[in-house]
Coordinates of C-alpha atoms and ligand atoms in Angstrom, one line a residue:
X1 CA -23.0 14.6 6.6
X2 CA -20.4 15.7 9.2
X3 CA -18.2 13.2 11.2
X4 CA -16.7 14.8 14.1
X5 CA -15.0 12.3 15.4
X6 CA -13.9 9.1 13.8
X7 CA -15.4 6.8 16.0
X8 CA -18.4 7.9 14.1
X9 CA -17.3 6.9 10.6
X10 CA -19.5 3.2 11.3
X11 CA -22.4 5.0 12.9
X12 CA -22.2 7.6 10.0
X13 CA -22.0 4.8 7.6
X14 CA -25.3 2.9 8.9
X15 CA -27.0 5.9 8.6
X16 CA -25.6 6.4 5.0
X17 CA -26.8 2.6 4.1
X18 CA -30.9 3.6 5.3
X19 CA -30.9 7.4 3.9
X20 CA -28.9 6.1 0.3
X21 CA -31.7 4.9 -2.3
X22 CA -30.1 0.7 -3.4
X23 CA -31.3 1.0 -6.7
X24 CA -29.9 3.1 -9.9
X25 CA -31.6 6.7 -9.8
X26 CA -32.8 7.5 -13.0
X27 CA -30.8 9.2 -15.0
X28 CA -30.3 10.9 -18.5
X29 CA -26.7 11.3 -18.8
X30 CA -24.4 10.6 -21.7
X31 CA -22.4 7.3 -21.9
X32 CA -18.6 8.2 -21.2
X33 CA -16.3 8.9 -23.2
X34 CA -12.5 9.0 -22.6
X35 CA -11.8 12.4 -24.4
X36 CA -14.5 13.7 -22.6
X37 CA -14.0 12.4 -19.2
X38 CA -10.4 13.7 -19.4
X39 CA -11.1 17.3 -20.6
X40 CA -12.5 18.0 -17.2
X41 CA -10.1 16.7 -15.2
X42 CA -8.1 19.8 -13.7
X43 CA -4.7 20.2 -12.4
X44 CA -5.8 22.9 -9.6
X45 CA -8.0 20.1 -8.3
X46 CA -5.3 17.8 -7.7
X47 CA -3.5 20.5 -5.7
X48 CA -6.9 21.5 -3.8
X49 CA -7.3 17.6 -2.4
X50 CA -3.1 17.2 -1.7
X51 CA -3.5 19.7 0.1
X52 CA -6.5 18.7 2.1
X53 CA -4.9 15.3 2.6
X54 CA -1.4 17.6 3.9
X55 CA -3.3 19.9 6.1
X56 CA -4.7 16.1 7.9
X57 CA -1.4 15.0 8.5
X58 CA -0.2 18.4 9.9
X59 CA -3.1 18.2 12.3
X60 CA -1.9 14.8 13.8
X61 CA 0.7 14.4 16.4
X62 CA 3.6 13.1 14.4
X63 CA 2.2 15.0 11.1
X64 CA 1.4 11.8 9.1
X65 CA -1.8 9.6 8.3
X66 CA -0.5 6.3 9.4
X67 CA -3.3 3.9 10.1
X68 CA -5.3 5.0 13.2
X69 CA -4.2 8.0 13.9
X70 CA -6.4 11.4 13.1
X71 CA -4.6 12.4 10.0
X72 CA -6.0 8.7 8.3
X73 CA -9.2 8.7 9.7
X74 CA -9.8 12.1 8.4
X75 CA -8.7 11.2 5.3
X76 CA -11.2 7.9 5.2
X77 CA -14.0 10.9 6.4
X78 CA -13.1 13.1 3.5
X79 CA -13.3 10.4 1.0
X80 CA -16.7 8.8 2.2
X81 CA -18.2 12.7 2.2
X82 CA -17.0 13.3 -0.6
X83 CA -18.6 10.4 -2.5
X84 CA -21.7 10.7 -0.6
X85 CA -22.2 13.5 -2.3
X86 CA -22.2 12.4 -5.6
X87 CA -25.5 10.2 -5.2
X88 CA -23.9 8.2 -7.9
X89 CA -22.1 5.4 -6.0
X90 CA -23.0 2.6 -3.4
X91 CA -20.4 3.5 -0.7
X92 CA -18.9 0.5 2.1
X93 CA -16.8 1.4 4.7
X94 CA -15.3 -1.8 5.2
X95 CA -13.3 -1.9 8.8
X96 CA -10.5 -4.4 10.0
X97 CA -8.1 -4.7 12.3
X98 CA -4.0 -4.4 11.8
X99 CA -1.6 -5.8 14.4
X100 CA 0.7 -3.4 16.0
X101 CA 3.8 -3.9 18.3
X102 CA 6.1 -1.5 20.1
X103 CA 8.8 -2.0 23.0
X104 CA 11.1 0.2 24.8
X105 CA 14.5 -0.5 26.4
X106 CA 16.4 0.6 28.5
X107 CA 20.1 -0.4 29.6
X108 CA 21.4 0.5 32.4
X109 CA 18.9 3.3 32.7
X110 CA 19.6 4.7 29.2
X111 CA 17.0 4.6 26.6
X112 CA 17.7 2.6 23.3
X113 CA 15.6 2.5 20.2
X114 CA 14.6 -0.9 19.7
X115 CA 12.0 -2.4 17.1
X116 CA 9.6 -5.5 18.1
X117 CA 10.3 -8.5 15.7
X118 CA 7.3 -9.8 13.8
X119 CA 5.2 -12.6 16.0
X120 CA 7.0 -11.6 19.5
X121 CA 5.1 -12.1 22.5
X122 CA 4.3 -9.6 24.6
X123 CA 5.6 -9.1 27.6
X124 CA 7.4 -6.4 30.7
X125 CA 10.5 -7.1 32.3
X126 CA 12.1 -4.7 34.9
X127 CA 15.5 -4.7 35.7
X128 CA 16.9 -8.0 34.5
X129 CA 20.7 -8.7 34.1
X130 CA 21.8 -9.0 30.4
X131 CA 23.6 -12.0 29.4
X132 CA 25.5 -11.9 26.6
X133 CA 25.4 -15.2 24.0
X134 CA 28.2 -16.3 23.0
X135 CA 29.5 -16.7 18.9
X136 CA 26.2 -15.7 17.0
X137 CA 24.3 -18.0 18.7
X138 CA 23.0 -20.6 16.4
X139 CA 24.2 -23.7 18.6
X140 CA 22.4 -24.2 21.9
X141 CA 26.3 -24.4 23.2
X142 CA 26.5 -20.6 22.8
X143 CA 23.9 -20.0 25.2
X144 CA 25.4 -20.0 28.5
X145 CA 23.4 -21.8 32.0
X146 CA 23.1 -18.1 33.6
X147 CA 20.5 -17.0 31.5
X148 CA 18.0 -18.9 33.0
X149 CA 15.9 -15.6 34.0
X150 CA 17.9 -13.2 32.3
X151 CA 17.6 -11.1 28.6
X152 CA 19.7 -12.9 25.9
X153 CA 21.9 -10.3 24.0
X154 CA 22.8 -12.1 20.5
X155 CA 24.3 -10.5 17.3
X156 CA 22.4 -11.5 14.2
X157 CA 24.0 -13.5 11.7
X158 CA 24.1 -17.1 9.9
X159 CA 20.6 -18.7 11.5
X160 CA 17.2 -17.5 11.6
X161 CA 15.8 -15.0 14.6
X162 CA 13.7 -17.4 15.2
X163 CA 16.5 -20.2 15.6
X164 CA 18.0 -17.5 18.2
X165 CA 14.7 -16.6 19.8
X166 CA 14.2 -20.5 20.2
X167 CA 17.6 -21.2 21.7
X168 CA 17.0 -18.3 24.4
X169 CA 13.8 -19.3 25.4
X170 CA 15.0 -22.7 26.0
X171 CA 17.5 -21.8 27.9
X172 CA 15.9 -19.9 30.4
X173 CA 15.9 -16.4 28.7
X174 CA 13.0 -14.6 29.7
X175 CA 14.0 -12.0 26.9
X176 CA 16.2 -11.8 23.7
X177 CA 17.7 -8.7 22.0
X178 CA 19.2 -9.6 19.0
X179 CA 21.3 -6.5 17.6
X180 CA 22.9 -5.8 14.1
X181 CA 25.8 -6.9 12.1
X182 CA 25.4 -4.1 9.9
X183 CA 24.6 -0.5 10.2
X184 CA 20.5 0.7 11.5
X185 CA 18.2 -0.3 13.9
X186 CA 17.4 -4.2 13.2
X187 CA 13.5 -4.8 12.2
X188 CA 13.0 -8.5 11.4
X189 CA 10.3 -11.0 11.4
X190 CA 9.9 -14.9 13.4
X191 CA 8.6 -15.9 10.6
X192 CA 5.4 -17.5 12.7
X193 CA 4.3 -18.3 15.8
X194 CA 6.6 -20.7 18.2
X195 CA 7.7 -20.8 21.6
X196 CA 9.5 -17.1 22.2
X197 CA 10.7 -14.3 24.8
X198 CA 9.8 -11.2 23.8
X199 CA 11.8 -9.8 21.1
X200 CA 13.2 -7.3 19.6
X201 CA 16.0 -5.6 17.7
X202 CA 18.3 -3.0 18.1
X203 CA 21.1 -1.6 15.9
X204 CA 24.8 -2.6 15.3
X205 CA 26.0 0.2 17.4
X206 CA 23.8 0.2 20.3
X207 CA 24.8 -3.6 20.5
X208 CA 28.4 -3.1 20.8
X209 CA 27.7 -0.5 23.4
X210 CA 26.1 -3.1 25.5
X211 CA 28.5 -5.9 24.7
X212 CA 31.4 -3.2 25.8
X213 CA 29.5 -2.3 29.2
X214 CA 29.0 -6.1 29.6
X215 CA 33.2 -6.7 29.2
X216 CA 33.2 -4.3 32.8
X217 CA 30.7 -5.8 35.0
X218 CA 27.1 -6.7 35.1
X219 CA 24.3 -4.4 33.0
X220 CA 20.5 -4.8 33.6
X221 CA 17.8 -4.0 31.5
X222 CA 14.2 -3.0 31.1
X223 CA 12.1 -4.3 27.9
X224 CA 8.7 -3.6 27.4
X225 CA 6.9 -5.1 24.2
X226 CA 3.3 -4.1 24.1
X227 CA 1.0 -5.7 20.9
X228 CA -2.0 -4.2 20.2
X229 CA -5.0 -4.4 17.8
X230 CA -5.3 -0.6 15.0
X231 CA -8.9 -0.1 13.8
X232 CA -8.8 1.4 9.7
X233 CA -11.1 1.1 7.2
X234 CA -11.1 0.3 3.6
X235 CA -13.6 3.0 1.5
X236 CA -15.5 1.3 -1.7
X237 CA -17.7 2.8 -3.9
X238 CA -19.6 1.5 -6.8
X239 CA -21.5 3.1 -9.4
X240 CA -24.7 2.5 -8.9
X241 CA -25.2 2.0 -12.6
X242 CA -23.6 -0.4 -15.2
X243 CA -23.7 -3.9 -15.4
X244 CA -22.7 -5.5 -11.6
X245 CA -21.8 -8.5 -13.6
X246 CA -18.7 -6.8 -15.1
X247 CA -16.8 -5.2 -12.9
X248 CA -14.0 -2.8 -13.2
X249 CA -12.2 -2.0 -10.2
X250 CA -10.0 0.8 -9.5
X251 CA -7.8 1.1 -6.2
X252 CA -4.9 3.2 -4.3
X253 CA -3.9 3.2 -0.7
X254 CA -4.7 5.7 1.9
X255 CA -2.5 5.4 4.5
X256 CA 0.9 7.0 4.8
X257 CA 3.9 5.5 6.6
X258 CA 4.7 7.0 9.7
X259 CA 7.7 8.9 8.7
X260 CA 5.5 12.0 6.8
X261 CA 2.3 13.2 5.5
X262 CA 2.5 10.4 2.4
X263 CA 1.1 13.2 -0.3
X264 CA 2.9 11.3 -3.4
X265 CA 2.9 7.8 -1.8
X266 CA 0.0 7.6 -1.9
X267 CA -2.1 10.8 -1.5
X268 CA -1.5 11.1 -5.2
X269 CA -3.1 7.8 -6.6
X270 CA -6.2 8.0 -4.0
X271 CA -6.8 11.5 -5.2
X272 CA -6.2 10.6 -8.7
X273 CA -8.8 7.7 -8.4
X274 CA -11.4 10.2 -6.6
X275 CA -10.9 12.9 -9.1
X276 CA -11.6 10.6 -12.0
X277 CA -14.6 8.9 -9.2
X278 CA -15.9 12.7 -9.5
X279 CA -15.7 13.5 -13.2
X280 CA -17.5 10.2 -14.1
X281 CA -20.5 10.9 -12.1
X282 CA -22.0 13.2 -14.9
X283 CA -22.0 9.5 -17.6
X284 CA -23.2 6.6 -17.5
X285 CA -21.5 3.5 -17.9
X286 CA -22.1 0.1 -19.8
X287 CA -20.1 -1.8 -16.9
X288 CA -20.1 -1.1 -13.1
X289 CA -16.8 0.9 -11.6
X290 CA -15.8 0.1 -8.5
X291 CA -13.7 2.2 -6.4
X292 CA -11.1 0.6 -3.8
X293 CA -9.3 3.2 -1.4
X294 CA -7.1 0.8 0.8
X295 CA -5.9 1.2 4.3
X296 CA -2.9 -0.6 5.4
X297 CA -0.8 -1.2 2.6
X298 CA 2.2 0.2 4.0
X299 CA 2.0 -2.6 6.7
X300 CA 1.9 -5.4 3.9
X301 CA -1.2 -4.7 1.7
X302 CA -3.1 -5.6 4.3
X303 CA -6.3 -3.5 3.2
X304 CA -6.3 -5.2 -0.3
X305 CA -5.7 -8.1 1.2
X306 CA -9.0 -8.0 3.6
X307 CA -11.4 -6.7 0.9
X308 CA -10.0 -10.0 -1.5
X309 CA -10.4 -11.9 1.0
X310 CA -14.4 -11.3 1.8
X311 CA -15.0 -12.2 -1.7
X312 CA -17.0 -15.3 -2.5
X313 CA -15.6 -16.9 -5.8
X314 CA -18.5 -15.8 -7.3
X315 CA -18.0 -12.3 -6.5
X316 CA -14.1 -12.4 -7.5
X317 CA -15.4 -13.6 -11.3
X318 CA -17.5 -10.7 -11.4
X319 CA -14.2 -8.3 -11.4
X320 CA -12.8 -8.7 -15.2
X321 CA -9.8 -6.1 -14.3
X322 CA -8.2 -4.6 -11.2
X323 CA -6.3 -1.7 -12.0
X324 CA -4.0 -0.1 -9.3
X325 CA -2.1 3.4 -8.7
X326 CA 0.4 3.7 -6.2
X327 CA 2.9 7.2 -6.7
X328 CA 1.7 9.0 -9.8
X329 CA 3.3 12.3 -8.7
X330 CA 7.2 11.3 -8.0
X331 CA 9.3 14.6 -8.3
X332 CA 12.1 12.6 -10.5
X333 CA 9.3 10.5 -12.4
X334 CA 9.4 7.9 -15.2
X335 CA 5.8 7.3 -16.9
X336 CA 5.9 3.4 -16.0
X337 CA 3.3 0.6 -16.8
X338 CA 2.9 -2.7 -14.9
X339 CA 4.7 -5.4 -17.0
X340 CA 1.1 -7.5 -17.3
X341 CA 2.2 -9.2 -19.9
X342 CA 6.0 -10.6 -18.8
X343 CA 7.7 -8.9 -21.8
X344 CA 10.3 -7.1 -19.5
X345 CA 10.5 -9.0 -16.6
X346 CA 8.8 -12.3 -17.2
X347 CA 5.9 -12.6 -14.6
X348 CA 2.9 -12.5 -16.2
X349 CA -0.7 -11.6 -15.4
X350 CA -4.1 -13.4 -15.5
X351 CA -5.5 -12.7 -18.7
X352 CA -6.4 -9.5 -18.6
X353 CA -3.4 -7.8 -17.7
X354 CA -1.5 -7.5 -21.0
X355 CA -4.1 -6.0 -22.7
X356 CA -4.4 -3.6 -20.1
X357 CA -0.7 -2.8 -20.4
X358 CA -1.0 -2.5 -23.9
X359 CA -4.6 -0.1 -23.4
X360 CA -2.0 2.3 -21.5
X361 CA 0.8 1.6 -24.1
X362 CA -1.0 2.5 -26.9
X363 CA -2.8 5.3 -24.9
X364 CA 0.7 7.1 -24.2
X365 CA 2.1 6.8 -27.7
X366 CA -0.8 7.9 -29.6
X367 CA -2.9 10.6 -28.1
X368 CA -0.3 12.0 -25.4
X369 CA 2.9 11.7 -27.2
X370 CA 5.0 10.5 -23.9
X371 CA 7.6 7.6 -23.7
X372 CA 6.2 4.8 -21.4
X373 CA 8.4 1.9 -19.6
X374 CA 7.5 -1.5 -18.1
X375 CA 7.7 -1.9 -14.3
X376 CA 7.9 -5.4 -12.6
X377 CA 4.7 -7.0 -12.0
X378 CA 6.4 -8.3 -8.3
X379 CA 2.7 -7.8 -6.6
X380 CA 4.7 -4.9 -4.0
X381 CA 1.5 -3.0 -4.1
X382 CA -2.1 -3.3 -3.2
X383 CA -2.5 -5.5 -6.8
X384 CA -0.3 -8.1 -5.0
X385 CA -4.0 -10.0 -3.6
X386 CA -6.3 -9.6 -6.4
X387 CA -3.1 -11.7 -8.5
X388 CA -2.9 -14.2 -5.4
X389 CA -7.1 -14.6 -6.5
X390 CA -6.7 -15.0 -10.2
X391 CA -7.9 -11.5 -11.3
X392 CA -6.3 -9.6 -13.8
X393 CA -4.5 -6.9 -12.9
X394 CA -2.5 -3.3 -14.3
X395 CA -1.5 0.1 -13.1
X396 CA 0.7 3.3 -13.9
X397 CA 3.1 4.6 -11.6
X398 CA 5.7 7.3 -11.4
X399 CA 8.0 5.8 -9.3
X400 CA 9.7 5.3 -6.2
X401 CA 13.1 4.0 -5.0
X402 CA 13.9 2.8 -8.2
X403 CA 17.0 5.0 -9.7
X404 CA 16.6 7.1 -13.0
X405 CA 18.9 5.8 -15.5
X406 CA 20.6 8.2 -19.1
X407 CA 17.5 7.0 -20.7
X408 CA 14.7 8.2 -18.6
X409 CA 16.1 11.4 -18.3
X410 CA 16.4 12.0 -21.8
X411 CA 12.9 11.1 -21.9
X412 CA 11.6 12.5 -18.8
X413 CA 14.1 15.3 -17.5
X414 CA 14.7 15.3 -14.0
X415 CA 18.0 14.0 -12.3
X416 CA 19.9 10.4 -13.7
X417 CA 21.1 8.0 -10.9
X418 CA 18.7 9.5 -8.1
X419 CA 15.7 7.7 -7.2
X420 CA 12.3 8.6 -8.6
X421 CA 10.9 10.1 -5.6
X422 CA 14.4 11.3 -3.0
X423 CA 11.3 12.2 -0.6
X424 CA 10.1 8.1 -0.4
X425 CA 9.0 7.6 2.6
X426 CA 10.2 10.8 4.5
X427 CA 8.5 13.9 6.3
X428 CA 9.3 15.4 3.0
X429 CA 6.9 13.9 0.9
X430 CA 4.6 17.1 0.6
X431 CA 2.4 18.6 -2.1
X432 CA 5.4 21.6 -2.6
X433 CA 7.5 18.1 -3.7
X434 CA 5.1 16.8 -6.1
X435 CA 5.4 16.8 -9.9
X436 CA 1.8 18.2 -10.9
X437 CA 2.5 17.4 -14.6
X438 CA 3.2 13.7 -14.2
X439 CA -0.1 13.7 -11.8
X440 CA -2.7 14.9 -14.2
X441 CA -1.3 12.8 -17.4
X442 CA -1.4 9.6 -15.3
X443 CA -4.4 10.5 -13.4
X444 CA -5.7 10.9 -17.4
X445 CA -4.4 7.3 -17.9
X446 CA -6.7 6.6 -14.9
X447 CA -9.7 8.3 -16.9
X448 CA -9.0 6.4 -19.7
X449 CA -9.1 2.6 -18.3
X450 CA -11.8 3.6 -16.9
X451 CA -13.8 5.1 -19.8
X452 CA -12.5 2.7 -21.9
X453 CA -13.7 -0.6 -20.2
X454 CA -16.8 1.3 -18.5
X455 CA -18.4 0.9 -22.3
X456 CA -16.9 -2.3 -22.8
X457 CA -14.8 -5.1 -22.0
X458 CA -14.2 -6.3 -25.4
X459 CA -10.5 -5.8 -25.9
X460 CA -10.1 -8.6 -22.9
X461 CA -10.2 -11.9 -22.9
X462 CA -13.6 -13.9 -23.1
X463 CA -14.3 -13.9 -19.6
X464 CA -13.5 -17.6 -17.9
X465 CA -14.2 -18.7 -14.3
X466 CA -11.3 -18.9 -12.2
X467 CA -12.2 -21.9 -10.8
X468 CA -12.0 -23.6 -14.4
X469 CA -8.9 -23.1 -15.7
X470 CA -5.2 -23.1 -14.8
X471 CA -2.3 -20.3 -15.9
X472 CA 1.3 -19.6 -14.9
X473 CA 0.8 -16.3 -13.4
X474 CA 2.8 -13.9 -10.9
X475 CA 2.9 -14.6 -7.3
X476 CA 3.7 -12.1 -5.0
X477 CA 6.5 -12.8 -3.1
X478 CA 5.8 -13.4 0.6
X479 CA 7.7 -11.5 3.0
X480 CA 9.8 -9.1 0.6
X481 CA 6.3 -8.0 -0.6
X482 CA 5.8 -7.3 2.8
X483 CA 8.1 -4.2 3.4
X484 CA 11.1 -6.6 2.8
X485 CA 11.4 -7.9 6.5
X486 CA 14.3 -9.9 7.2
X487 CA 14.6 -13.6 8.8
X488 CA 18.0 -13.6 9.2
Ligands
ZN501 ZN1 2.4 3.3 -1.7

């Protein structure tokens, strides 16, 4: 089935639901078998699909595959064809909605980058005067009787942005910029709803600018914040076969941030977790896989967070593992394993998730021969929701802004005090600046979980309802999991 445009991706998907048979096809095929399902897995394949996922972003304006634009949707297309094809999965397309925000400014008739904070209002305002707030503004003293009408210019500092936005609004601001007190553009958060101007922020510089040109006579804005609604989609697909009872899901993200194309972050785990998707369509299984490719995790795991949400209780028990790849290509990699069981950093998993940590351990040492190390189970990836719903949880990753120490390059190789991937987050992040090695051992760590609990699930814990019992367990942590947006 071809999609040509990606407003067809539901249309294409109701059509999917009536032409797909519901029940298991009969089959004959062998029960997997991690050795075997990790034989076939093939570095060139890897490759093949990066570059697929590249050659989408290039096509978009802004060469990415952020939410909404071409170079996600095509990547949502490629993965729902892809599976389709299989005849070996039942395949949701599960859409939602993400909040988006912009503004624009302009002083004086120059143009100044400016970043909406998290719950602003919308709103347009053409050619106000600026008024200038004095201190830092966190006492309603500082905020002067002429701004009735006028845009409040504030530095940040001591109280919230909401305190400020608060303060403005009350005293007749019909607009706050709140700039800097250190270097970059300001990008902070409300913290909720309440009674605001449109707001946004803007960088230490550009707000001394102002203030200077404010020190020789009046300066008059325009500020634009516009908030809109981005359709995406999650992508699931579960084998048709296996007990639907006991479930093991599998997930990675599909959506880049803005800055690049997002091949290692995460263009590598979504085609590490289709590759293995592929390879285990020739066996059967004793328990049901299911696939989660998440949109919107860049914006605050909000795709992981939407499918979680649409499950009943009864549903959520039915998952005995979530397992979760996010980076498993980083040029200056570290094999690393999610900390389930708090031995490293003390936030432990449900049940569940040390022994999965210690499937992957053991995994590592024995057949492969590499050095693995524990990474902190903090919830800043699309794991971060199936934790908030009691389900244990586990994952390899390769890395990302953390800093490569002696150790890990004795192990590993690669470069000691520079970050596991330098291209994080940047236009850089291509398939020429992958590390194809790291990629196919943890995509075999992948094949393994899955073969190993697609027979059984008797290394884990007697399975208990959620609802009936009680365990200290991680909690992901609010707004720093969320991008690590600042309130003050
Ligand atoms: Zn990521």
């Amino acid at each position: 089935m071809k999609l040509s445009s990606y407003a067809s991706v539901l249309a294409a998907l109701a059509s999917l639901s009536e032409s797909a048979p519901t029940e298991p096809v009969a089959r004959d095929l062998p029960l997997v078998q991690s050795n075997q399902l990790r034989r076939v897995l093939l570095r060139s394949e890897l490759l093949k699909k990066g570059n697929i996922l590249q050659d989408f972003a290039y096509a978009t304006e802004g060469r990415n595959r952020y939410i909404g634009t071409p170079g996600h949707n095509s990547t949502v297309n490629y993965l729902v064809e892809t599976l389709d094809a299989l005849n070996y999965y039942d395949i949701e397309v599960q859409p939602f909605t993400v909040p988006s925000a912009s503004s624009t400014l302009s002083v004086s008739g120059a143009e100044y980058e400016s970043a909406p904070m998290t719950f602003t209002p919308a709103g347009a305002i053409v050619a106000a005067p600026v008024v200038l707030v004095a201190n830092i503004g966190c006492d309603a003293a500082d905020y002067p009787a002429e701004l009735a009408g006028n845009i409040a210019l504030i530095s940040r500092g001591t109280c919230t942005f909401a305190a400020k936005a608060t303060f403005a609004k009350a005293a007749g601001a019909i607009g706050t910029i709140i700039y800097n007190n250190v270097e970059g553009l300001l990008q902070g958060t409300l913290g909720g709803e309440g009674d605001y101007a449109p707001t946004v922020g803007i960088s230490l510089a550009d707000g001394q600018t102002i203030v200077a040109a404010l020190g020789s006579g009046t300066v008059t804005a325009d500020l634009d914040v516009d908030l809109s609604e981005i359709l995406t989609y999650n992508v699931l697909a579960t084998t048709k076969g296996g007990d639907q009872n006991n479930i093991l899901a599998v997930g990675a993200h599909t959506d880049s941030v803005q800055a690049g194309p997002g091949i290692n972050d995460n263009g590598s785990g979504s085609i590490g977790i289709l590759e293995v998707a592929i390879k285990l369509a020739s066996f059967s299984t004793n328990n049901a896989i299911r696939f989660g490719w998440w949109s919107g995790e860049e914006e605050g795991l909000l795709g992981a967070e939407h499918y979680v949400s649409t499950l009943s209780q009864e549903e959520a028990d039915k998952i005995r593992l979530y397992i979760n790849f996010d980076m498993i290509a980083s040029p200056n990699f570290v094999y690393e394993i999610y900390d389930g069981d708090g031995s490293a950093f003390n936030l432990t998993g449900p049940p569940g998730s040390a022994e999965v940590e210690k499937l992957w351990e053991d995994f590592y040492r024995g057949e492969v021969d590499i050095p693995t190390k524990p990474t902190e189970f903090d919830g800043r990836s699309d794991y971060g929701p199936f934790l908030d719903a009691g389900i244990a949880a586990g994952g390899l990753t390769s890395g990302a802004d953390g800093v490569k120490t002696a150790q890990e390059a004795e192990w590993y190789g690669g470069t000691e005090g520079i970050i596991y991937d330098p291209n994080y987050h940047t236009a850089r992040d291509t398939v020429e600046n992958l590390n194809v090695g790291v990629w196919i051992q943890l995509t075999k760590g992948i094949a393994h979980a899955v073969a190993t609990y697609g027979r059984s699930f008797e290394t884990l814990p007697a399975k208990v309802k959620r609802s009936e019992r009680s365990e200290k367990r991680a909690v992901s942590a609010g707004f720093q999991r969320k991008g690590g947006k600042l309130v003050y």
